[in-house]
Short mmCIF file of C-alpha atoms in Angstrom, two decimals:
data_model
loop_
_atom_site.label_atom_id
_atom_site.label_comp_id
_atom_site.label_asym_id
_atom_site.label_seq_id
_atom_site.Cartn_x
_atom_site.Cartn_y
_atom_site.Cartn_z
CA MET A 1057 -3.78 -28.08 -23.51
CA ILE A 1058 -3.39 -31.25 -21.53
CA ILE A 1059 -6.59 -30.67 -19.58
CA ASN A 1060 -9.90 -29.33 -20.75
CA THR A 1061 -11.08 -25.86 -19.89
CA SER A 1062 -14.66 -24.75 -20.30
CA LEU A 1063 -16.62 -21.52 -20.07
CA LEU A 1064 -18.25 -20.91 -16.73
CA VAL A 1065 -21.56 -20.21 -18.45
CA ASN A 1066 -21.52 -23.78 -19.79
CA ASN A 1067 -21.52 -25.33 -16.33
CA PRO A 1068 -25.08 -25.11 -14.93
CA GLU A 1069 -24.14 -27.11 -11.82
CA ILE A 1070 -21.58 -24.54 -10.66
CA ILE A 1071 -23.81 -21.63 -11.61
CA LYS A 1072 -26.67 -23.11 -9.61
CA SER A 1073 -24.41 -23.64 -6.60
CA LEU A 1074 -23.13 -20.07 -6.77
CA LEU A 1075 -26.66 -18.77 -6.89
CA ASP A 1076 -27.92 -20.88 -4.00
CA GLY A 1077 -24.87 -20.05 -1.89
CA SER A 1078 -23.40 -23.54 -1.55
CA MET A 1079 -20.35 -22.34 -3.52
CA LYS A 1080 -18.53 -19.03 -3.28
CA ARG A 1081 -15.86 -17.21 -5.27
CA TYR A 1082 -12.71 -16.47 -3.31
CA GLY A 1083 -10.06 -14.63 -5.30
CA SER A 1084 -9.48 -16.69 -8.43
CA VAL A 1085 -11.07 -19.92 -7.24
CA ILE A 1086 -14.55 -21.24 -6.50
CA ARG A 1087 -14.84 -23.01 -3.16
CA TRP A 1088 -17.52 -24.87 -1.25
CA ALA A 1089 -19.10 -22.37 1.12
CA SER A 1090 -18.96 -22.59 4.90
CA GLY A 1091 -21.64 -24.84 6.32
CA THR A 1092 -21.37 -27.35 3.46
CA GLU A 1093 -19.87 -30.81 3.84
CA ASN A 1094 -16.68 -29.89 1.97
CA ALA A 1095 -16.44 -26.31 3.25
CA GLY A 1096 -13.37 -24.48 1.96
CA GLN A 1097 -12.44 -27.13 -0.60
CA ILE A 1098 -11.62 -25.82 -4.07
CA VAL A 1099 -14.16 -26.75 -6.72
CA ARG A 1100 -12.67 -24.95 -9.72
CA HIS A 1101 -9.99 -22.46 -10.63
CA LEU A 1102 -10.93 -19.39 -12.68
CA ALA A 1103 -9.01 -18.05 -15.67
CA GLU A 1104 -9.71 -15.22 -18.09
CA THR A 1105 -9.00 -15.46 -21.79
CA PRO A 1106 -6.07 -13.46 -23.20
CA GLY A 1107 -8.44 -11.41 -25.36
CA LEU A 1108 -10.26 -10.17 -22.29
CA THR A 1109 -7.23 -8.14 -21.26
CA ASP A 1110 -7.62 -5.64 -24.09
CA LYS A 1111 -11.36 -5.33 -23.53
CA LEU A 1112 -10.87 -4.61 -19.85
CA ARG A 1113 -8.71 -1.65 -20.80
CA ASP A 1114 -11.65 0.01 -22.51
CA LEU A 1115 -13.92 -0.13 -19.48
CA PRO A 1116 -14.25 3.13 -17.55
CA PHE A 1117 -13.05 3.41 -13.98
CA SER A 1118 -15.32 4.58 -11.21
CA PRO A 1119 -14.54 8.21 -10.59
CA ILE A 1120 -16.61 10.21 -8.15
CA ILE A 1121 -18.88 11.70 -10.79
CA GLY A 1122 -22.55 11.36 -9.94
CA GLY A 1123 -22.27 10.99 -6.19
CA VAL A 1124 -20.65 8.70 -3.68
CA ASP A 1125 -23.04 5.84 -4.33
CA ILE A 1126 -20.95 4.64 -7.28
CA ILE A 1127 -17.58 4.85 -5.61
CA GLY A 1128 -15.59 1.62 -5.61
CA HIS A 1129 -17.84 -0.37 -7.91
CA GLY A 1130 -14.79 -1.05 -10.04
CA MET A 1131 -15.28 -3.04 -13.21
CA ASN A 1132 -18.50 -4.75 -14.16
CA TYR A 1133 -17.14 -7.95 -15.60
CA HIS A 1134 -20.46 -9.57 -16.37
CA LYS A 1135 -20.90 -7.82 -19.73
CA LEU A 1136 -17.52 -9.08 -20.91
CA ILE A 1137 -17.44 -12.60 -19.54
CA GLY A 1138 -20.94 -13.49 -20.63
CA ILE A 1139 -22.55 -14.17 -17.27
CA GLU A 1140 -25.82 -12.77 -16.04
CA LYS A 1141 -25.71 -9.71 -13.83
CA THR A 1142 -27.28 -11.71 -11.01
CA LEU A 1143 -24.45 -14.25 -11.15
CA SER A 1144 -21.91 -11.43 -11.30
CA SER A 1145 -23.36 -10.09 -8.08
CA VAL A 1146 -23.33 -13.52 -6.43
CA MET A 1147 -19.67 -13.90 -7.37
CA GLY A 1148 -18.94 -10.55 -5.77
CA LEU A 1149 -17.87 -8.85 -8.99
CA THR A 1150 -20.14 -5.82 -8.85
CA GLN A 1151 -18.28 -3.80 -6.24
CA ILE A 1152 -14.62 -4.64 -6.25
CA ALA A 1153 -12.49 -1.61 -5.57
CA ALA A 1154 -10.62 -0.61 -8.70
CA GLY A 1155 -7.31 -0.94 -6.87
CA ALA A 1156 -7.85 -4.67 -6.64
CA SER A 1157 -8.01 -4.89 -10.40
CA VAL A 1158 -4.23 -4.75 -10.56
CA LEU A 1159 -4.58 -8.52 -10.55
CA ASN A 1160 -6.97 -9.84 -13.17
CA LEU A 1161 -9.55 -12.33 -11.95
CA GLY A 1162 -7.80 -15.29 -13.53
CA VAL A 1163 -4.17 -16.32 -13.51
CA SER A 1164 -3.36 -16.21 -17.22
CA ILE A 1165 0.12 -15.09 -18.22
CA ALA A 1166 -1.65 -12.76 -20.63
CA GLY A 1167 -2.81 -10.87 -17.58
CA PHE A 1168 0.66 -9.32 -17.40
CA ALA A 1169 -0.44 -6.80 -20.02
CA TYR A 1170 -3.32 -5.78 -17.79
CA MET A 1171 -1.14 -5.68 -14.71
CA GLY A 1172 1.21 -3.33 -16.53
CA TYR A 1173 -1.69 -1.21 -17.64
CA LYS A 1174 -3.00 -0.91 -14.08
CA LEU A 1175 0.43 0.11 -12.82
CA HIS A 1176 0.43 2.84 -15.44
CA GLN A 1177 -3.01 3.90 -14.22
CA ILE A 1178 -1.67 4.27 -10.68
CA GLN A 1179 0.95 6.70 -11.91
CA LYS A 1180 -1.52 8.47 -14.20
CA SER A 1181 -4.04 8.78 -11.39
CA LEU A 1182 -1.50 10.43 -9.13
CA GLY A 1183 -0.64 12.86 -11.91
CA HIS A 1184 -4.29 13.74 -12.49
CA LEU A 1185 -4.89 14.10 -8.77
CA GLN A 1186 -1.94 16.43 -8.27
CA HIS A 1187 -2.76 18.58 -11.30
CA SER A 1188 -6.46 18.76 -10.53
CA MET A 1189 -6.04 19.65 -6.88
CA GLU A 1190 -3.30 22.24 -7.47
CA ALA A 1191 -5.27 23.90 -10.27
CA GLY A 1192 -8.39 23.85 -8.13
CA PHE A 1193 -6.60 25.32 -5.12
CA ASN A 1194 -5.19 28.16 -7.21
CA ARG A 1195 -8.62 29.10 -8.50
CA LEU A 1196 -10.10 28.72 -5.03
CA GLU A 1197 -7.49 31.08 -3.55
CA ALA A 1198 -8.21 33.62 -6.27
CA GLY A 1199 -11.90 33.34 -5.54
CA LEU A 1200 -11.36 33.86 -1.83
CA ASN A 1201 -9.25 36.94 -2.47
CA ARG A 1202 -12.08 38.39 -4.49
CA VAL A 1203 -14.81 37.39 -2.06
CA GLU A 1204 -15.89 41.00 -1.78
CA GLU A 1205 -16.81 40.88 -5.46
CA GLY A 1206 -19.68 38.58 -4.72
CA VAL A 1207 -20.62 35.17 -3.31
CA ASN A 1208 -21.65 33.98 -6.76
CA ARG A 1209 -18.11 34.13 -8.10
CA LEU A 1210 -16.85 32.18 -5.10
CA GLU A 1211 -19.47 29.50 -5.67
CA ASP A 1212 -18.42 29.24 -9.32
CA SER A 1213 -14.83 28.79 -8.23
CA LEU A 1214 -15.78 26.07 -5.78
CA ASN A 1215 -17.76 24.30 -8.48
CA ARG A 1216 -14.74 24.32 -10.78
CA VAL A 1217 -12.64 22.75 -8.02
CA GLU A 1218 -15.23 20.02 -7.58
CA ASN A 1219 -15.39 19.38 -11.33
CA ARG A 1220 -11.63 19.08 -11.54
CA LEU A 1221 -11.59 16.63 -8.65
CA ASP A 1222 -14.11 14.48 -10.51
CA ILE A 1223 -11.39 13.13 -12.79
CA ILE A 1224 -9.67 11.30 -9.94
CA SER A 1225 -9.39 7.63 -10.88
CA GLY A 1226 -11.56 5.17 -9.00
CA GLN A 1227 -8.79 3.53 -7.00
CA LEU A 1228 -8.03 6.93 -5.41
CA ALA A 1229 -11.62 8.01 -4.80
CA TYR A 1230 -11.28 7.39 -1.07
CA LEU A 1231 -8.83 10.30 -0.91
CA TYR A 1232 -11.53 12.73 -1.96
CA LEU A 1233 -13.88 11.41 0.68
CA LEU A 1234 -11.31 11.61 3.43
CA VAL A 1235 -10.32 15.22 2.81
CA GLU A 1236 -13.18 16.81 0.88
CA ASP A 1237 -14.36 18.74 3.93
CA ASN A 1238 -10.93 19.96 4.98
CA ARG A 1239 -9.31 22.51 2.68
CA GLN A 1240 -6.11 22.69 4.72
CA LYS A 1241 -5.75 18.92 4.49
CA GLN A 1242 -6.29 19.08 0.73
CA GLN A 1243 -3.42 21.53 0.36
CA SER A 1244 -1.19 19.34 2.48
CA LEU A 1245 -2.16 16.30 0.42
CA ALA A 1246 -1.35 18.10 -2.83
CA LYS A 1247 2.17 18.79 -1.55
CA ALA A 1248 2.55 15.19 -0.43
CA ILE A 1249 1.54 13.95 -3.86
CA SER A 1250 4.09 16.25 -5.48
CA HIS A 1251 6.79 14.74 -3.27
CA LEU A 1252 5.51 11.25 -3.91
CA HIS A 1253 6.12 11.70 -7.64
CA GLN A 1254 9.81 11.98 -6.89
CA ALA A 1255 9.89 9.09 -4.48
CA MET A 1256 11.35 5.66 -5.02
CA LEU A 1257 7.87 4.16 -4.97
CA ILE A 1258 7.08 5.55 -8.40
CA LYS A 1259 10.53 4.71 -9.73
CA GLU A 1260 10.12 1.08 -8.73
CA ILE A 1261 6.62 0.84 -10.18
CA ALA A 1262 7.85 2.42 -13.41
CA ALA A 1263 10.63 -0.15 -13.62
CA LEU A 1264 8.19 -3.03 -13.23
CA ASN A 1265 5.79 -1.45 -15.69
CA ALA A 1266 8.55 -1.17 -18.29
CA GLU A 1267 9.48 -4.81 -17.76
CA LEU A 1268 5.87 -5.90 -18.20
CA ASP A 1269 5.63 -3.93 -21.43
CA ASP A 1270 8.82 -5.59 -22.66
CA ARG A 1271 7.44 -8.99 -21.67
CA LYS A 1272 4.33 -8.32 -23.70
CA ARG A 1273 6.33 -7.34 -26.77
CA PHE A 1274 8.72 -10.30 -26.55
CA PRO A 1275 6.78 -13.12 -24.84
CA ASN A 1276 9.16 -15.84 -26.02
CA GLU A 1277 12.33 -14.26 -24.68
CA SER A 1278 14.06 -15.50 -21.52
CA SER A 1279 12.25 -14.50 -18.37
CA ARG A 1280 15.42 -14.09 -16.28
CA GLU A 1281 15.55 -10.29 -16.47
CA SER A 1282 11.82 -10.00 -15.81
CA LEU A 1283 12.18 -12.22 -12.76
CA LYS A 1284 15.05 -10.10 -11.43
CA VAL A 1285 13.09 -6.87 -11.79
CA ALA A 1286 9.91 -8.35 -10.29
CA SER A 1287 11.89 -9.72 -7.35
CA ARG A 1288 13.62 -6.41 -6.69
CA VAL A 1289 10.40 -4.42 -6.85
CA ARG A 1290 8.59 -6.96 -4.66
CA LEU A 1291 11.23 -6.75 -1.94
CA PHE A 1292 11.35 -2.95 -1.97
CA LEU A 1293 7.60 -2.30 -2.00
CA ALA A 1294 6.91 -5.04 0.56
CA ASN A 1295 9.36 -3.37 2.92
CA GLN A 1296 7.66 -0.01 2.39
CA ALA A 1297 4.18 -1.44 3.02
CA ILE A 1298 5.18 -3.44 6.09
CA GLN A 1299 7.01 -0.66 7.93
CA ILE A 1300 4.11 1.82 7.77
CA THR A 1301 1.99 2.06 10.91
CA PRO A 1302 -1.70 2.11 9.85
CA ALA A 1303 -3.71 5.26 10.57
CA LEU A 1304 -6.75 7.05 9.17
CA ASP A 1305 -4.68 9.65 7.35
CA ALA A 1306 -5.05 10.37 3.63
CA GLU A 1307 -1.34 11.00 2.96
CA LEU A 1308 -0.27 7.86 4.79
CA MET A 1309 -2.98 5.77 3.11
CA LEU A 1310 -1.96 7.01 -0.33
CA ASN A 1311 1.67 6.03 0.16
CA THR A 1312 0.65 2.64 1.53
CA ASP A 1313 -1.84 2.10 -1.28
CA VAL A 1314 0.82 2.56 -3.95
CA SER A 1315 3.24 0.28 -2.08
CA ILE A 1316 0.65 -2.46 -1.51
CA GLN A 1317 -0.67 -2.49 -5.07
CA GLY A 1318 2.84 -2.59 -6.47
CA TRP A 1319 3.81 -5.34 -4.03
CA ALA A 1320 0.83 -7.45 -5.10
CA VAL A 1321 1.57 -7.00 -8.81
CA ALA A 1322 5.27 -7.74 -8.41
CA THR A 1323 4.54 -10.88 -6.37
CA ALA A 1324 1.95 -12.16 -8.85
CA THR A 1325 4.23 -11.37 -11.78
CA GLU A 1326 7.18 -13.20 -10.28
CA ALA A 1327 5.07 -16.23 -9.33
CA ASN A 1328 3.41 -16.43 -12.74
CA LEU A 1329 6.76 -16.18 -14.53
CA LEU A 1330 8.10 -19.05 -12.43
CA LEU A 1331 5.03 -21.13 -13.25
CA GLU A 1332 5.40 -20.32 -16.92
CA ILE A 1333 8.89 -21.80 -17.01
CA GLY A 1334 7.90 -24.84 -14.95
CA LYS A 1335 9.49 -23.86 -11.63
CA HIS A 1336 6.42 -24.76 -9.60
CA GLN A 1337 8.18 -25.41 -6.32
CA GLU A 1338 9.95 -22.06 -6.45
CA ALA A 1339 6.64 -20.32 -7.10
CA LYS A 1340 5.03 -22.12 -4.17
CA GLU A 1341 7.93 -21.18 -1.88
CA LEU A 1342 7.74 -17.53 -2.95
CA LEU A 1343 3.99 -17.34 -2.30
CA ALA A 1344 4.33 -19.22 0.99
CA VAL A 1345 6.48 -16.34 2.22
CA GLU A 1346 4.69 -13.36 0.65
CA VAL A 1347 1.02 -14.27 1.10
CA PRO A 1348 1.10 -14.52 4.93
CA LYS A 1349 2.96 -11.19 5.11
CA PHE A 1350 0.42 -9.57 2.82
CA LYS A 1351 -2.47 -10.93 4.87
CA GLN A 1352 -0.87 -9.64 8.06
CA VAL A 1353 -0.58 -6.14 6.58
CA ALA A 1354 -4.21 -6.29 5.44
CA GLN A 1355 -5.36 -7.34 8.91
CA ARG A 1356 -3.34 -4.57 10.58
CA TRP A 1357 -5.10 -2.00 8.42
CA GLY A 1358 -8.41 -3.71 9.08
CA ASP A 1359 -7.86 -3.49 12.84
CA GLU A 1360 -6.97 0.20 12.68
CA LEU A 1361 -9.59 1.49 10.25
CA ILE A 1362 -12.51 -0.54 11.61
CA CYS A 1363 -11.81 0.72 15.12
CA ASP A 1364 -14.13 3.53 16.19
CA GLU A 1365 -14.30 5.67 19.33
CA ASN A 1366 -17.78 4.25 19.81
CA SER A 1367 -17.10 0.65 20.84
CA TYR A 1368 -20.45 -0.54 19.46
CA LEU A 1369 -19.47 0.70 16.00
CA SER A 1370 -15.98 -0.85 16.12
CA THR A 1371 -16.97 -3.68 13.82
CA ALA A 1372 -17.03 -4.34 10.08
CA TYR A 1373 -20.70 -5.18 10.49
CA ARG A 1374 -21.45 -1.46 10.75
CA PHE A 1375 -21.10 -1.36 6.97
CA ALA A 1376 -24.04 -3.76 6.72
CA ASN A 1377 -26.41 -1.21 8.29
CA THR A 1378 -29.13 0.28 6.09
CA ARG A 1379 -27.36 3.64 6.43
CA PHE A 1380 -24.89 2.39 3.80
CA GLN A 1381 -27.20 0.27 1.64
CA ASP A 1382 -26.85 2.60 -1.36
CA HIS A 1383 -23.07 2.73 -1.11
CA ILE A 1384 -21.67 -0.55 0.23
CA THR A 1385 -22.84 -3.91 -1.09
CA THR A 1386 -23.16 -7.06 0.97
CA GLU A 1387 -20.25 -8.77 -0.80
CA ARG A 1388 -18.01 -5.79 -0.03
CA THR A 1389 -18.87 -6.05 3.66
CA GLU A 1390 -18.15 -9.78 3.59
CA ARG A 1391 -14.73 -9.20 2.07
CA ILE A 1392 -13.88 -6.62 4.73
CA ILE A 1393 -14.94 -9.07 7.45
CA ASP A 1394 -12.38 -11.52 6.02
CA ILE A 1395 -9.53 -9.20 7.08
CA SER A 1396 -11.08 -8.15 10.39
CA PRO A 1397 -9.69 -10.53 13.05
CA SER A 1398 -12.25 -9.38 15.61
CA ASP A 1399 -15.18 -10.14 13.28
CA HIS A 1400 -14.00 -13.07 11.21
CA THR A 1401 -14.43 -15.79 13.85
CA LEU A 1402 -17.68 -14.66 15.45
CA SER A 1403 -20.53 -17.12 15.93
CA SER A 1404 -23.93 -16.44 14.35
CA GLU A 1405 -25.27 -15.30 17.73
CA GLN A 1406 -22.36 -12.89 18.23
CA ILE A 1407 -22.80 -11.52 14.73
CA GLN A 1408 -26.46 -10.82 15.35
CA ARG A 1409 -25.60 -9.09 18.62
CA LYS A 1410 -23.06 -6.91 16.81
CA LYS A 1411 -25.60 -5.94 14.15
CA THR A 1412 -28.25 -5.17 16.77
CA ASN A 1413 -25.86 -2.91 18.67
CA VAL A 1414 -24.99 -1.09 15.45
CA ASP A 1415 -28.67 -0.60 14.61
CA VAL A 1416 -29.36 0.79 18.07
CA GLU A 1417 -26.43 3.22 17.87
CA PHE A 1418 -27.58 4.56 14.51
CA THR A 1419 -31.11 5.14 15.81
CA MET A 1420 -30.06 6.89 19.02
CA SER A 1421 -30.41 10.67 19.23
CA HIS A 1422 -26.65 11.17 19.42
CA SER A 1423 -26.27 9.55 16.00
CA SER A 1424 -27.03 12.97 14.53
CA GLN A 1425 -23.40 13.74 15.28
CA LEU A 1426 -22.47 11.23 12.61
CA ASP A 1427 -22.77 13.73 9.78
CA GLN A 1428 -22.14 13.44 6.05
CA ALA A 1429 -18.38 13.85 6.53
CA TRP A 1430 -18.39 10.85 8.87
CA THR A 1431 -20.42 8.85 6.36
CA TYR A 1432 -17.98 9.75 3.58
CA ARG A 1433 -15.09 8.53 5.71
CA GLN A 1434 -16.83 5.20 6.29
CA ILE A 1435 -17.38 4.67 2.56
CA ALA A 1436 -13.73 5.56 1.96
CA ILE A 1437 -12.60 3.10 4.64
CA ALA A 1438 -14.79 0.37 3.12
CA GLU A 1439 -13.28 0.87 -0.33
CA TYR A 1440 -9.74 0.91 1.01
CA LEU A 1441 -10.19 -2.27 3.05
CA ASP A 1442 -12.03 -4.00 0.22
CA THR A 1443 -8.98 -3.51 -1.98
CA LEU A 1444 -6.73 -5.12 0.64
CA SER A 1445 -9.10 -8.05 1.14
CA GLU A 1446 -9.55 -8.78 -2.56
CA LEU A 1447 -5.83 -8.56 -3.29
CA SER A 1448 -5.14 -10.87 -0.36
CA ALA A 1449 -7.66 -13.40 -1.66
CA ARG A 1450 -6.28 -13.34 -5.19
CA LEU A 1451 -2.70 -13.83 -4.06
CA ASP A 1452 -3.88 -16.63 -1.79
CA SER A 1453 -5.68 -18.36 -4.67
CA LEU A 1454 -2.54 -18.03 -6.79
CA GLN A 1455 -0.99 -20.44 -4.29
CA SER A 1456 -3.70 -22.93 -5.18
CA PHE A 1457 -3.00 -22.45 -8.88
CA ALA A 1458 0.70 -23.14 -8.30
CA ALA A 1459 -0.27 -26.36 -6.53
CA LEU A 1460 -2.51 -27.27 -9.47
CA CYS A 1461 0.35 -26.81 -11.93
CA GLU A 1462 2.59 -29.00 -9.80
CA SER A 1463 -0.06 -31.71 -9.43
CA LYS A 1464 -0.50 -31.85 -13.22
CA ASN A 1465 3.27 -32.17 -13.67
CA ILE A 1466 3.25 -29.71 -16.57
CA LYS A 1467 6.21 -27.91 -18.10
CA SER A 1468 4.47 -24.56 -18.26
CA SER A 1469 1.33 -23.00 -16.83
CA ARG A 1470 0.40 -22.06 -20.39
CA GLU A 1471 -0.53 -25.67 -21.01
CA ILE A 1472 -3.61 -25.51 -18.80
CA LEU A 1473 -4.85 -22.03 -19.61
CA PRO A 1474 -7.12 -20.87 -22.44
CA ASP A 1475 -5.06 -19.97 -25.51
CA SER A 1476 -5.24 -16.83 -27.64
CA ASN A 1477 -7.87 -18.42 -29.90
CA ALA A 1478 -10.30 -19.21 -27.07
CA LYS A 1479 -13.65 -17.47 -26.97
CA THR A 1480 -13.61 -14.40 -24.77
CA GLY A 1481 -14.94 -15.15 -21.33
CA LEU A 1482 -14.32 -16.59 -17.90
CA TYR A 1483 -13.10 -20.20 -17.92
CA ILE A 1484 -13.01 -22.84 -15.21
CA LEU A 1485 -10.17 -25.28 -14.63
CA PRO A 1486 -10.41 -28.54 -12.70
CA PRO A 1487 -9.36 -28.67 -9.02
CA ASN A 1488 -6.07 -30.02 -7.71
CA GLU A 1489 -5.68 -33.76 -7.84
#
């Protein structure tokens, strides 16, 4: 390597600043926090070791087993990267929606293996979801037809449906929350998923997944074919994601989710391949086009899903209310605020006013109308928007990494990343010159 990398745990100055709030993780970089003298300026880039990829595969996802309070926690990195749980929380790593894990925290080329794995998980999750729901519906119908035989048998049938739904992968948990109280909607969703399996979305993701697997097997081969596939998939999935009009509808959100995750992976793959072969300017130009479009899509969804018929609750700050304290962490709320245009630029006084209005609404007598189904929908919305915000931040920080590679005048991004012999963990790279 032409520059030194070091483990994050070996830098007490940065750790102290993260803990006291003067620095903040944003995507794959650490920046000076707002309110500091150098607010927004990059302090360090983050990169994961190649060996971490395989270990991440062994971590469980966050299915809906055990109640909604664990939904969307995603992967707990702190055990693998050697940082204290407190620091993991400060860095916002304790509740990242699993969908956002399609991009690993760092920018290592070795992350391709993990990207490919996550794409496979998307397909696998859809398969599990379809099979589980269809099997559950069949048993539920049989139970309903035999309702005269006793309520107990019906309850057993319903329990089996619930148990089968528990295998849904974490990045699709919001689907369960959105439709769990609507059997007719569940049946409609099952049909939509069946159709989705035959759609071009899955074909394109499968093509990119195959290319990533090939890249892993033959890392020293020419990247031309990989670049062509990544570019094609990026263009197709971006078009699919952009043309969809946001709405709180499970079927629509599922289709968009697959398109957006695939778009993010394809974009990151193409950019990283360009950086690996030293085409820094091309990578910067690609990201300069894709990142703003991605952010715009994220903000459109933020506008739509944060909106509520109660104007006082039409704010991302509703997720900060104590009503959700067991389900939505502070860092998740902060990430959602980042893609909420109506909340992102508020002054401290306006923020406090928003929070006060939310508190009042939740304590009013009419708040009893906000039942468990409503609460489930809010948790689902929070997870969905968190995914969009985190992906947006990671793609944005990839722009900064491309600028770093160019400023160092290196032939390949591999030269400034931890190699295969590096100790497993989270490394920091110096800022742009």
